[in-house]
């Protein structure tokens, strides 16, 4: 299977994502430069974390108009899988591939720390290797990660099983202290209505080997592999 | 074609938590400005545009707000001023 890792000047998790695919998963990966107009026939697009175009105006607001993002949007409309992490999540929301928006953390501080997230729906292209309610440990690194949407949208996301991950405490329970950025309903990750685009603020590509402190994120890549090669 | 300077205010929508605004409101209260009931921090964008009329300049900037300058999910905008340029 072939993964494409979208890279902007300022992307800083592109190598982590590439390495996850090639060295840990044993699959093929190529880098897709933001000015490219060609997805090189990849099966899966990963839009990793970092920054893009200085994130001027709003995070992701300008990156969504880049040439490669037009191709990523077309791939998504065809039902192609897209894993949008952190800055990728911000861009996906700005591009309308996912509902809602990611605003400044409620604390106003940039947060770089390990958090726990709970799998809210293990029946998806991105979570089928986990169990419902499983608690995972993954790093976050963002200044704008507060997921926000109107109540109607939040109700719809929950009702359709599209909230895939929530921030929780070590016991797997919701509490205000474990919601690091003040996200609405503690949402850390959601999936598109068609089920093929996931936005996630924590970094699974930085949690794929025990040497990194956690390999809990690997299941997301294995889930995509299982679903797409099936 | 004339030139116009169009100013736009973009602010977080009412009801959306604005932590910057809240921090500023708290600081103003600390300074004794007890009359402050709410503060929201947004951005002010000034654009020089070529257009046949002031209305056309405003309409064009509204389209820019809808597509890029404001996020329709979380922000409201208003054209604050349109002035003719020499």
mmCIF file of C-alpha atoms in Angstrom:
data_model
loop_
_atom_site.group_PDB
_atom_site.id
_atom_site.type_symbol
_atom_site.label_atom_id
_atom_site.label_comp_id
_atom_site.label_asym_id
_atom_site.label_seq_id
_atom_site.Cartn_x
_atom_site.Cartn_y
_atom_site.Cartn_z
ATOM 1 C CA UNK A 1 0.000 0.000 0.000
ATOM 2 C CA UNK A 2 1.223 3.490 -0.841
ATOM 3 C CA UNK A 3 0.954 6.414 1.567
ATOM 4 C CA UNK A 4 1.503 10.047 0.565
ATOM 5 C CA UNK A 5 2.829 12.434 3.213
ATOM 6 C CA UNK A 6 1.893 16.036 2.408
ATOM 7 C CA UNK A 7 4.685 18.445 3.253
ATOM 8 C CA UNK A 8 4.541 22.217 3.615
ATOM 9 C CA UNK A 9 7.398 24.501 4.604
ATOM 10 C CA UNK A 10 6.864 24.316 8.360
ATOM 11 C CA UNK A 11 5.577 20.754 8.494
ATOM 12 C CA UNK A 12 7.512 19.079 11.285
ATOM 13 C CA UNK A 13 5.926 15.645 11.639
ATOM 14 C CA UNK A 14 6.323 14.661 8.001
ATOM 15 C CA UNK A 15 9.409 12.556 8.670
ATOM 16 C CA UNK A 16 7.752 10.908 11.683
ATOM 17 C CA UNK A 17 4.802 9.960 9.478
ATOM 18 C CA UNK A 18 7.039 8.741 6.639
ATOM 19 C CA UNK A 19 9.125 6.683 9.053
ATOM 20 C CA UNK A 20 6.027 5.188 10.654
ATOM 21 C CA UNK A 21 4.809 3.957 7.280
ATOM 22 C CA UNK A 22 8.137 2.691 5.937
ATOM 23 C CA UNK A 23 10.034 1.442 9.001
ATOM 24 C CA UNK A 24 7.278 0.441 11.397
ATOM 25 C CA UNK A 25 4.454 -0.556 9.053
ATOM 26 C CA UNK A 26 6.728 -1.827 6.255
ATOM 27 C CA UNK A 27 4.682 -0.123 3.522
ATOM 28 C CA UNK A 28 5.551 2.406 0.800
ATOM 29 C CA UNK A 29 5.517 6.164 1.297
ATOM 30 C CA UNK A 30 6.239 9.226 -0.797
ATOM 31 C CA UNK A 31 6.411 12.900 0.119
ATOM 32 C CA UNK A 32 3.900 15.171 -1.602
ATOM 33 C CA UNK A 33 5.174 18.774 -1.807
ATOM 34 C CA UNK A 34 2.580 21.501 -1.227
ATOM 35 C CA UNK A 35 3.136 22.920 -4.728
ATOM 36 C CA UNK A 36 2.602 19.547 -6.433
ATOM 37 C CA UNK A 37 -0.498 18.890 -8.522
ATOM 38 C CA UNK A 38 -0.100 15.104 -8.484
ATOM 39 C CA UNK A 39 -0.882 12.626 -5.696
ATOM 40 C CA UNK A 40 1.316 9.976 -7.398
ATOM 41 C CA UNK A 41 -1.465 7.383 -7.134
ATOM 42 C CA UNK A 42 -1.203 7.026 -3.369
ATOM 43 C CA UNK A 43 -3.889 5.009 -1.591
ATOM 44 C CA UNK A 44 -3.821 7.039 1.618
ATOM 45 C CA UNK A 45 -2.973 10.695 2.250
ATOM 46 C CA UNK A 46 -1.427 11.757 5.553
ATOM 47 C CA UNK A 47 -1.452 15.468 6.295
ATOM 48 C CA UNK A 48 0.948 15.569 9.240
ATOM 49 C CA UNK A 49 1.410 18.167 11.924
ATOM 50 C CA UNK A 50 3.519 21.277 11.992
ATOM 51 C CA UNK A 51 2.804 24.680 10.536
ATOM 52 C CA UNK A 52 1.930 25.916 7.068
ATOM 53 C CA UNK A 53 2.366 29.360 5.485
ATOM 54 C CA UNK A 54 3.086 30.724 8.949
ATOM 55 C CA UNK A 55 -0.540 29.918 9.801
ATOM 56 C CA UNK A 56 -1.229 33.594 9.187
ATOM 57 C CA UNK A 57 -4.830 34.771 9.553
ATOM 58 C CA UNK A 58 -5.967 31.436 11.089
ATOM 59 C CA UNK A 59 -4.201 28.076 11.303
ATOM 60 C CA UNK A 60 -4.755 26.318 7.981
ATOM 61 C CA UNK A 61 -6.668 29.201 6.395
ATOM 62 C CA UNK A 62 -4.153 29.810 3.607
ATOM 63 C CA UNK A 63 -2.757 26.278 3.298
ATOM 64 C CA UNK A 64 -6.149 25.014 2.158
ATOM 65 C CA UNK A 65 -5.705 26.913 -1.133
ATOM 66 C CA UNK A 66 -2.349 25.255 -1.940
ATOM 67 C CA UNK A 67 -2.155 23.147 -5.132
ATOM 68 C CA UNK A 68 -1.725 19.837 -3.301
ATOM 69 C CA UNK A 69 -4.766 20.486 -1.102
ATOM 70 C CA UNK A 70 -6.980 20.696 -4.218
ATOM 71 C CA UNK A 71 -5.770 17.172 -5.064
ATOM 72 C CA UNK A 72 -6.247 15.975 -1.479
ATOM 73 C CA UNK A 73 -9.814 17.355 -1.491
ATOM 74 C CA UNK A 74 -10.534 15.559 -4.783
ATOM 75 C CA UNK A 75 -9.065 12.317 -3.342
ATOM 76 C CA UNK A 76 -11.307 12.742 -0.273
ATOM 77 C CA UNK A 77 -14.380 13.340 -2.457
ATOM 78 C CA UNK A 78 -13.600 10.087 -4.300
ATOM 79 C CA UNK A 79 -13.679 8.314 -0.920
ATOM 80 C CA UNK A 80 -9.905 8.101 -0.528
ATOM 81 C CA UNK A 81 -8.617 7.888 3.047
ATOM 82 C CA UNK A 82 -7.114 11.027 4.590
ATOM 83 C CA UNK A 83 -5.474 11.117 8.016
ATOM 84 C CA UNK A 84 -5.302 14.766 9.066
ATOM 85 C CA UNK A 85 -3.232 15.268 12.206
ATOM 86 C CA UNK A 86 -2.918 18.488 14.206
ATOM 87 C CA UNK A 87 -2.165 21.220 11.611
ATOM 88 C CA UNK A 88 -3.662 18.796 9.091
ATOM 89 C CA UNK A 89 -6.900 18.754 11.141
ATOM 90 C CA UNK A 90 -6.916 22.564 11.146
ATOM 91 C CA UNK A 91 -6.482 22.649 7.367
ATOM 92 C CA UNK A 92 -9.157 19.961 6.836
ATOM 93 C CA UNK A 93 -11.667 22.056 8.816
ATOM 94 C CA UNK A 94 -10.758 25.220 6.919
ATOM 95 C CA UNK A 95 -11.131 23.293 3.654
ATOM 96 C CA UNK A 96 -14.588 22.058 4.671
ATOM 97 C CA UNK A 97 -13.508 18.383 4.605
ATOM 98 C CA UNK A 98 -14.496 18.220 8.284
ATOM 99 C CA UNK A 99 -17.014 20.310 10.244
ATOM 100 C CA UNK A 100 -16.110 22.763 12.986
ATOM 101 C CA UNK A 101 -12.971 24.761 13.669
ATOM 102 C CA UNK A 102 -9.910 24.643 15.926
ATOM 103 C CA UNK A 103 -9.403 27.763 18.012
ATOM 104 C CA UNK A 104 -6.766 29.034 20.444
ATOM 105 C CA UNK A 105 -6.408 26.723 23.444
ATOM 106 C CA UNK A 106 -8.603 27.929 26.304
ATOM 107 C CA UNK A 107 -5.440 28.437 28.396
ATOM 108 C CA UNK A 108 -3.906 30.577 25.588
ATOM 109 C CA UNK A 109 -0.720 28.503 26.010
ATOM 110 C CA UNK A 110 0.966 26.248 23.488
ATOM 111 C CA UNK A 111 0.715 22.724 24.900
ATOM 112 C CA UNK A 112 3.372 20.055 24.405
ATOM 113 C CA UNK A 113 2.533 17.095 26.621
ATOM 114 C CA UNK A 114 1.289 13.533 26.667
ATOM 115 C CA UNK A 115 -2.469 13.149 26.923
ATOM 116 C CA UNK A 116 -4.884 10.257 27.176
ATOM 117 C CA UNK A 117 -7.651 9.750 24.686
ATOM 118 C CA UNK A 118 -10.457 7.220 24.719
ATOM 119 C CA UNK A 119 -11.610 5.359 21.629
ATOM 120 C CA UNK A 120 -15.266 6.347 21.241
ATOM 121 C CA UNK A 121 -16.046 4.273 18.163
ATOM 122 C CA UNK A 122 -13.855 1.332 17.147
ATOM 123 C CA UNK A 123 -15.878 0.682 14.009
ATOM 124 C CA UNK A 124 -14.141 3.026 11.591
ATOM 125 C CA UNK A 125 -11.420 3.008 8.948
ATOM 126 C CA UNK A 126 -9.092 4.594 11.515
ATOM 127 C CA UNK A 127 -9.937 2.757 14.745
ATOM 128 C CA UNK A 128 -10.832 -0.844 13.850
ATOM 129 C CA UNK A 129 -7.698 -2.202 15.569
ATOM 130 C CA UNK A 130 -8.792 -0.767 18.907
ATOM 131 C CA UNK A 131 -11.613 -1.677 21.278
ATOM 132 C CA UNK A 132 -14.432 0.700 22.213
ATOM 133 C CA UNK A 133 -13.443 2.531 25.381
ATOM 134 C CA UNK A 134 -9.735 1.712 25.060
ATOM 135 C CA UNK A 135 -7.550 4.447 26.554
ATOM 136 C CA UNK A 136 -4.497 5.496 24.541
ATOM 137 C CA UNK A 137 -1.508 7.638 25.399
ATOM 138 C CA UNK A 138 -0.330 10.107 22.734
ATOM 139 C CA UNK A 139 1.473 13.453 22.616
ATOM 140 C CA UNK A 140 -0.123 16.763 21.721
ATOM 141 C CA UNK A 141 1.772 19.822 20.500
ATOM 142 C CA UNK A 142 -0.475 22.707 19.538
ATOM 143 C CA UNK A 143 -1.557 26.246 20.279
ATOM 144 C CA UNK A 144 -4.862 26.032 18.426
ATOM 145 C CA UNK A 145 -6.555 22.756 19.290
ATOM 146 C CA UNK A 146 -9.851 23.740 20.891
ATOM 147 C CA UNK A 147 -12.423 21.974 18.760
ATOM 148 C CA UNK A 148 -15.489 24.166 18.315
ATOM 149 C CA UNK A 149 -18.751 23.674 16.454
ATOM 150 C CA UNK A 150 -22.363 24.675 17.031
ATOM 151 C CA UNK A 151 -24.495 22.389 19.215
ATOM 152 C CA UNK A 152 -26.416 21.031 16.256
ATOM 153 C CA UNK A 153 -23.174 19.914 14.595
ATOM 154 C CA UNK A 154 -21.863 18.426 17.852
ATOM 155 C CA UNK A 155 -25.123 16.495 18.363
ATOM 156 C CA UNK A 156 -24.939 15.199 14.802
ATOM 157 C CA UNK A 157 -21.292 14.114 15.183
ATOM 158 C CA UNK A 158 -22.148 12.223 18.369
ATOM 159 C CA UNK A 159 -25.376 10.768 17.003
ATOM 160 C CA UNK A 160 -23.655 9.430 13.890
ATOM 161 C CA UNK A 161 -20.755 7.906 15.826
ATOM 162 C CA UNK A 162 -18.320 10.332 14.227
ATOM 163 C CA UNK A 163 -16.564 11.347 17.432
ATOM 164 C CA UNK A 164 -13.706 8.822 17.367
ATOM 165 C CA UNK A 165 -11.558 10.101 20.261
ATOM 166 C CA UNK A 166 -12.116 12.132 23.434
ATOM 167 C CA UNK A 167 -9.652 13.483 25.988
ATOM 168 C CA UNK A 168 -9.970 11.545 29.253
ATOM 169 C CA UNK A 169 -8.083 10.969 32.499
ATOM 170 C CA UNK A 170 -5.948 7.909 33.347
ATOM 171 C CA UNK A 171 -9.048 5.976 34.389
ATOM 172 C CA UNK A 172 -10.684 6.683 31.050
ATOM 173 C CA UNK A 173 -13.216 9.126 32.504
ATOM 174 C CA UNK A 174 -14.055 12.619 31.313
ATOM 175 C CA UNK A 175 -13.075 15.531 33.530
ATOM 176 C CA UNK A 176 -12.330 19.177 32.881
ATOM 177 C CA UNK A 177 -8.668 18.857 33.883
ATOM 178 C CA UNK A 178 -8.024 16.166 31.276
ATOM 179 C CA UNK A 179 -9.410 18.261 28.439
ATOM 180 C CA UNK A 180 -6.149 20.100 27.749
ATOM 181 C CA UNK A 181 -7.352 22.731 25.297
ATOM 182 C CA UNK A 182 -10.996 23.204 26.275
ATOM 183 C CA UNK A 183 -12.420 21.356 23.261
ATOM 184 C CA UNK A 184 -16.199 21.151 22.978
ATOM 185 C CA UNK A 185 -17.372 17.901 24.623
ATOM 186 C CA UNK A 186 -13.682 16.949 25.033
ATOM 187 C CA UNK A 187 -13.469 15.996 21.361
ATOM 188 C CA UNK A 188 -9.957 15.076 20.182
ATOM 189 C CA UNK A 189 -10.763 13.398 16.867
ATOM 190 C CA UNK A 190 -13.662 13.195 14.410
ATOM 191 C CA UNK A 191 -14.377 11.546 11.091
ATOM 192 C CA UNK A 192 -16.185 12.836 7.998
ATOM 193 C CA UNK A 193 -19.767 11.779 7.182
ATOM 194 C CA UNK A 194 -18.435 9.351 4.551
ATOM 195 C CA UNK A 195 -15.983 7.904 7.080
ATOM 196 C CA UNK A 196 -12.823 8.459 5.036
ATOM 197 C CA UNK A 197 -11.340 11.654 6.512
ATOM 198 C CA UNK A 198 -10.204 11.709 10.136
ATOM 199 C CA UNK A 199 -9.040 14.822 11.947
ATOM 200 C CA UNK A 200 -7.085 14.272 15.157
ATOM 201 C CA UNK A 201 -5.217 16.768 17.344
ATOM 202 C CA UNK A 202 -2.915 14.285 19.172
ATOM 203 C CA UNK A 203 0.011 12.858 17.185
ATOM 204 C CA UNK A 204 -0.267 9.102 16.511
ATOM 205 C CA UNK A 205 2.879 9.229 14.322
ATOM 206 C CA UNK A 206 4.857 10.230 17.405
ATOM 207 C CA UNK A 207 3.561 7.232 19.362
ATOM 208 C CA UNK A 208 4.414 4.190 17.240
ATOM 209 C CA UNK A 209 7.291 2.538 19.126
ATOM 210 C CA UNK A 210 7.871 1.913 22.825
ATOM 211 C CA UNK A 211 11.167 3.809 22.449
ATOM 212 C CA UNK A 212 9.057 6.934 21.861
ATOM 213 C CA UNK A 213 7.251 6.370 25.159
ATOM 214 C CA UNK A 214 4.121 4.880 23.600
ATOM 215 C CA UNK A 215 3.135 2.786 20.630
ATOM 216 C CA UNK A 216 -0.569 3.428 21.133
ATOM 217 C CA UNK A 217 -0.825 5.449 17.917
ATOM 218 C CA UNK A 218 0.254 2.605 15.661
ATOM 219 C CA UNK A 219 -3.233 1.108 15.691
ATOM 220 C CA UNK A 220 -4.509 4.019 13.595
ATOM 221 C CA UNK A 221 -2.063 3.192 10.805
ATOM 222 C CA UNK A 222 -2.757 -0.539 11.140
ATOM 223 C CA UNK A 223 -6.502 0.158 11.016
ATOM 224 C CA UNK A 224 -6.131 2.053 7.730
ATOM 225 C CA UNK A 225 -3.936 -0.716 6.358
ATOM 226 C CA UNK A 226 -6.464 -3.400 7.321
ATOM 227 C CA UNK A 227 -9.393 -1.504 5.827
ATOM 228 C CA UNK A 228 -7.783 -0.284 2.615
ATOM 229 C CA UNK A 229 -6.011 -3.516 1.666
ATOM 230 C CA UNK A 230 -9.144 -5.564 2.446
ATOM 231 C CA UNK B 1 -12.167 52.566 -11.847
ATOM 232 C CA UNK B 2 -11.650 54.299 -8.498
ATOM 233 C CA UNK B 3 -9.686 53.233 -5.461
ATOM 234 C CA UNK B 4 -11.243 52.634 -2.076
ATOM 235 C CA UNK B 5 -9.852 51.792 1.324
ATOM 236 C CA UNK B 6 -12.130 49.220 2.979
ATOM 237 C CA UNK B 7 -11.824 48.416 6.691
ATOM 238 C CA UNK B 8 -13.301 45.199 8.060
ATOM 239 C CA UNK B 9 -13.793 44.116 11.673
ATOM 240 C CA UNK B 10 -13.679 40.380 12.308
ATOM 241 C CA UNK B 11 -14.584 39.180 15.808
ATOM 242 C CA UNK B 12 -15.264 35.829 17.469
ATOM 243 C CA UNK B 13 -18.968 35.097 17.289
ATOM 244 C CA UNK B 14 -21.000 35.788 20.439
ATOM 245 C CA UNK B 15 -21.284 32.616 22.488
ATOM 246 C CA UNK B 16 -17.896 31.276 21.383
ATOM 247 C CA UNK B 17 -15.394 31.295 24.217
ATOM 248 C CA UNK B 18 -12.779 33.973 23.502
ATOM 249 C CA UNK B 19 -10.008 33.372 26.055
ATOM 250 C CA UNK B 20 -8.054 36.449 24.921
ATOM 251 C CA UNK B 21 -11.102 38.635 25.406
ATOM 252 C CA UNK B 22 -11.780 37.066 28.793
ATOM 253 C CA UNK B 23 -8.171 37.646 29.938
ATOM 254 C CA UNK B 24 -8.362 41.292 28.838
ATOM 255 C CA UNK B 25 -11.749 41.792 30.546
ATOM 256 C CA UNK B 26 -10.317 40.300 33.758
ATOM 257 C CA UNK B 27 -7.295 42.629 33.552
ATOM 258 C CA UNK B 28 -9.553 45.651 33.023
ATOM 259 C CA UNK B 29 -11.589 44.632 36.073
ATOM 260 C CA UNK B 30 -8.361 44.398 38.067
ATOM 261 C CA UNK B 31 -7.531 47.951 36.962
ATOM 262 C CA UNK B 32 -10.859 49.123 38.319
ATOM 263 C CA UNK B 33 -12.862 49.252 35.091
ATOM 264 C CA UNK B 34 -15.829 47.501 36.645
ATOM 265 C CA UNK B 35 -18.063 48.769 33.855
ATOM 266 C CA UNK B 36 -16.566 46.276 31.354
ATOM 267 C CA UNK B 37 -19.111 43.518 30.827
ATOM 268 C CA UNK B 38 -17.582 41.687 27.883
ATOM 269 C CA UNK B 39 -14.493 41.894 25.684
ATOM 270 C CA UNK B 40 -13.807 40.110 22.447
ATOM 271 C CA UNK B 41 -10.571 40.290 20.535
ATOM 272 C CA UNK B 42 -10.632 40.023 16.777
ATOM 273 C CA UNK B 43 -8.753 41.558 13.897
ATOM 274 C CA UNK B 44 -9.010 44.661 11.791
ATOM 275 C CA UNK B 45 -8.148 44.260 8.111
ATOM 276 C CA UNK B 46 -7.555 47.247 5.832
ATOM 277 C CA UNK B 47 -7.698 46.614 2.084
ATOM 278 C CA UNK B 48 -7.123 49.003 -0.807
ATOM 279 C CA UNK B 49 -9.281 47.851 -3.712
ATOM 280 C CA UNK B 50 -10.012 49.090 -7.203
ATOM 281 C CA UNK B 51 -13.768 49.220 -7.866
ATOM 282 C CA UNK B 52 -16.273 51.327 -9.840
ATOM 283 C CA UNK B 53 -18.278 52.404 -6.744
ATOM 284 C CA UNK B 54 -17.992 52.271 -2.937
ATOM 285 C CA UNK B 55 -20.781 49.679 -2.836
ATOM 286 C CA UNK B 56 -18.933 47.468 -5.309
ATOM 287 C CA UNK B 57 -15.780 47.749 -3.177
ATOM 288 C CA UNK B 58 -17.779 46.675 -0.102
ATOM 289 C CA UNK B 59 -19.415 43.784 -1.957
ATOM 290 C CA UNK B 60 -16.062 42.513 -3.146
ATOM 291 C CA UNK B 61 -14.607 42.614 0.379
ATOM 292 C CA UNK B 62 -17.673 40.747 1.716
ATOM 293 C CA UNK B 63 -16.898 37.954 -0.737
ATOM 294 C CA UNK B 64 -13.286 37.959 0.449
ATOM 295 C CA UNK B 65 -14.523 37.620 4.039
ATOM 296 C CA UNK B 66 -16.798 34.710 3.127
ATOM 297 C CA UNK B 67 -14.007 32.848 1.335
ATOM 298 C CA UNK B 68 -10.904 33.620 3.376
ATOM 299 C CA UNK B 69 -10.749 36.537 5.785
ATOM 300 C CA UNK B 70 -13.331 35.247 8.288
ATOM 301 C CA UNK B 71 -14.194 31.724 9.386
ATOM 302 C CA UNK B 72 -17.974 31.327 9.001
ATOM 303 C CA UNK B 73 -18.000 28.694 11.776
ATOM 304 C CA UNK B 74 -16.639 30.931 14.511
ATOM 305 C CA UNK B 75 -16.412 34.551 13.406
ATOM 306 C CA UNK B 76 -18.627 37.475 12.428
ATOM 307 C CA UNK B 77 -17.439 40.357 10.289
ATOM 308 C CA UNK B 78 -18.658 43.790 9.397
ATOM 309 C CA UNK B 79 -17.456 46.378 6.925
ATOM 310 C CA UNK B 80 -16.513 49.210 9.265
ATOM 311 C CA UNK B 81 -15.633 51.850 6.691
ATOM 312 C CA UNK B 82 -15.251 52.475 2.957
ATOM 313 C CA UNK B 83 -13.330 55.613 1.999
ATOM 314 C CA UNK B 84 -12.355 56.929 -1.399
ATOM 315 C CA UNK B 85 -8.650 57.197 -2.151
ATOM 316 C CA UNK B 86 -7.121 59.892 -4.358
#
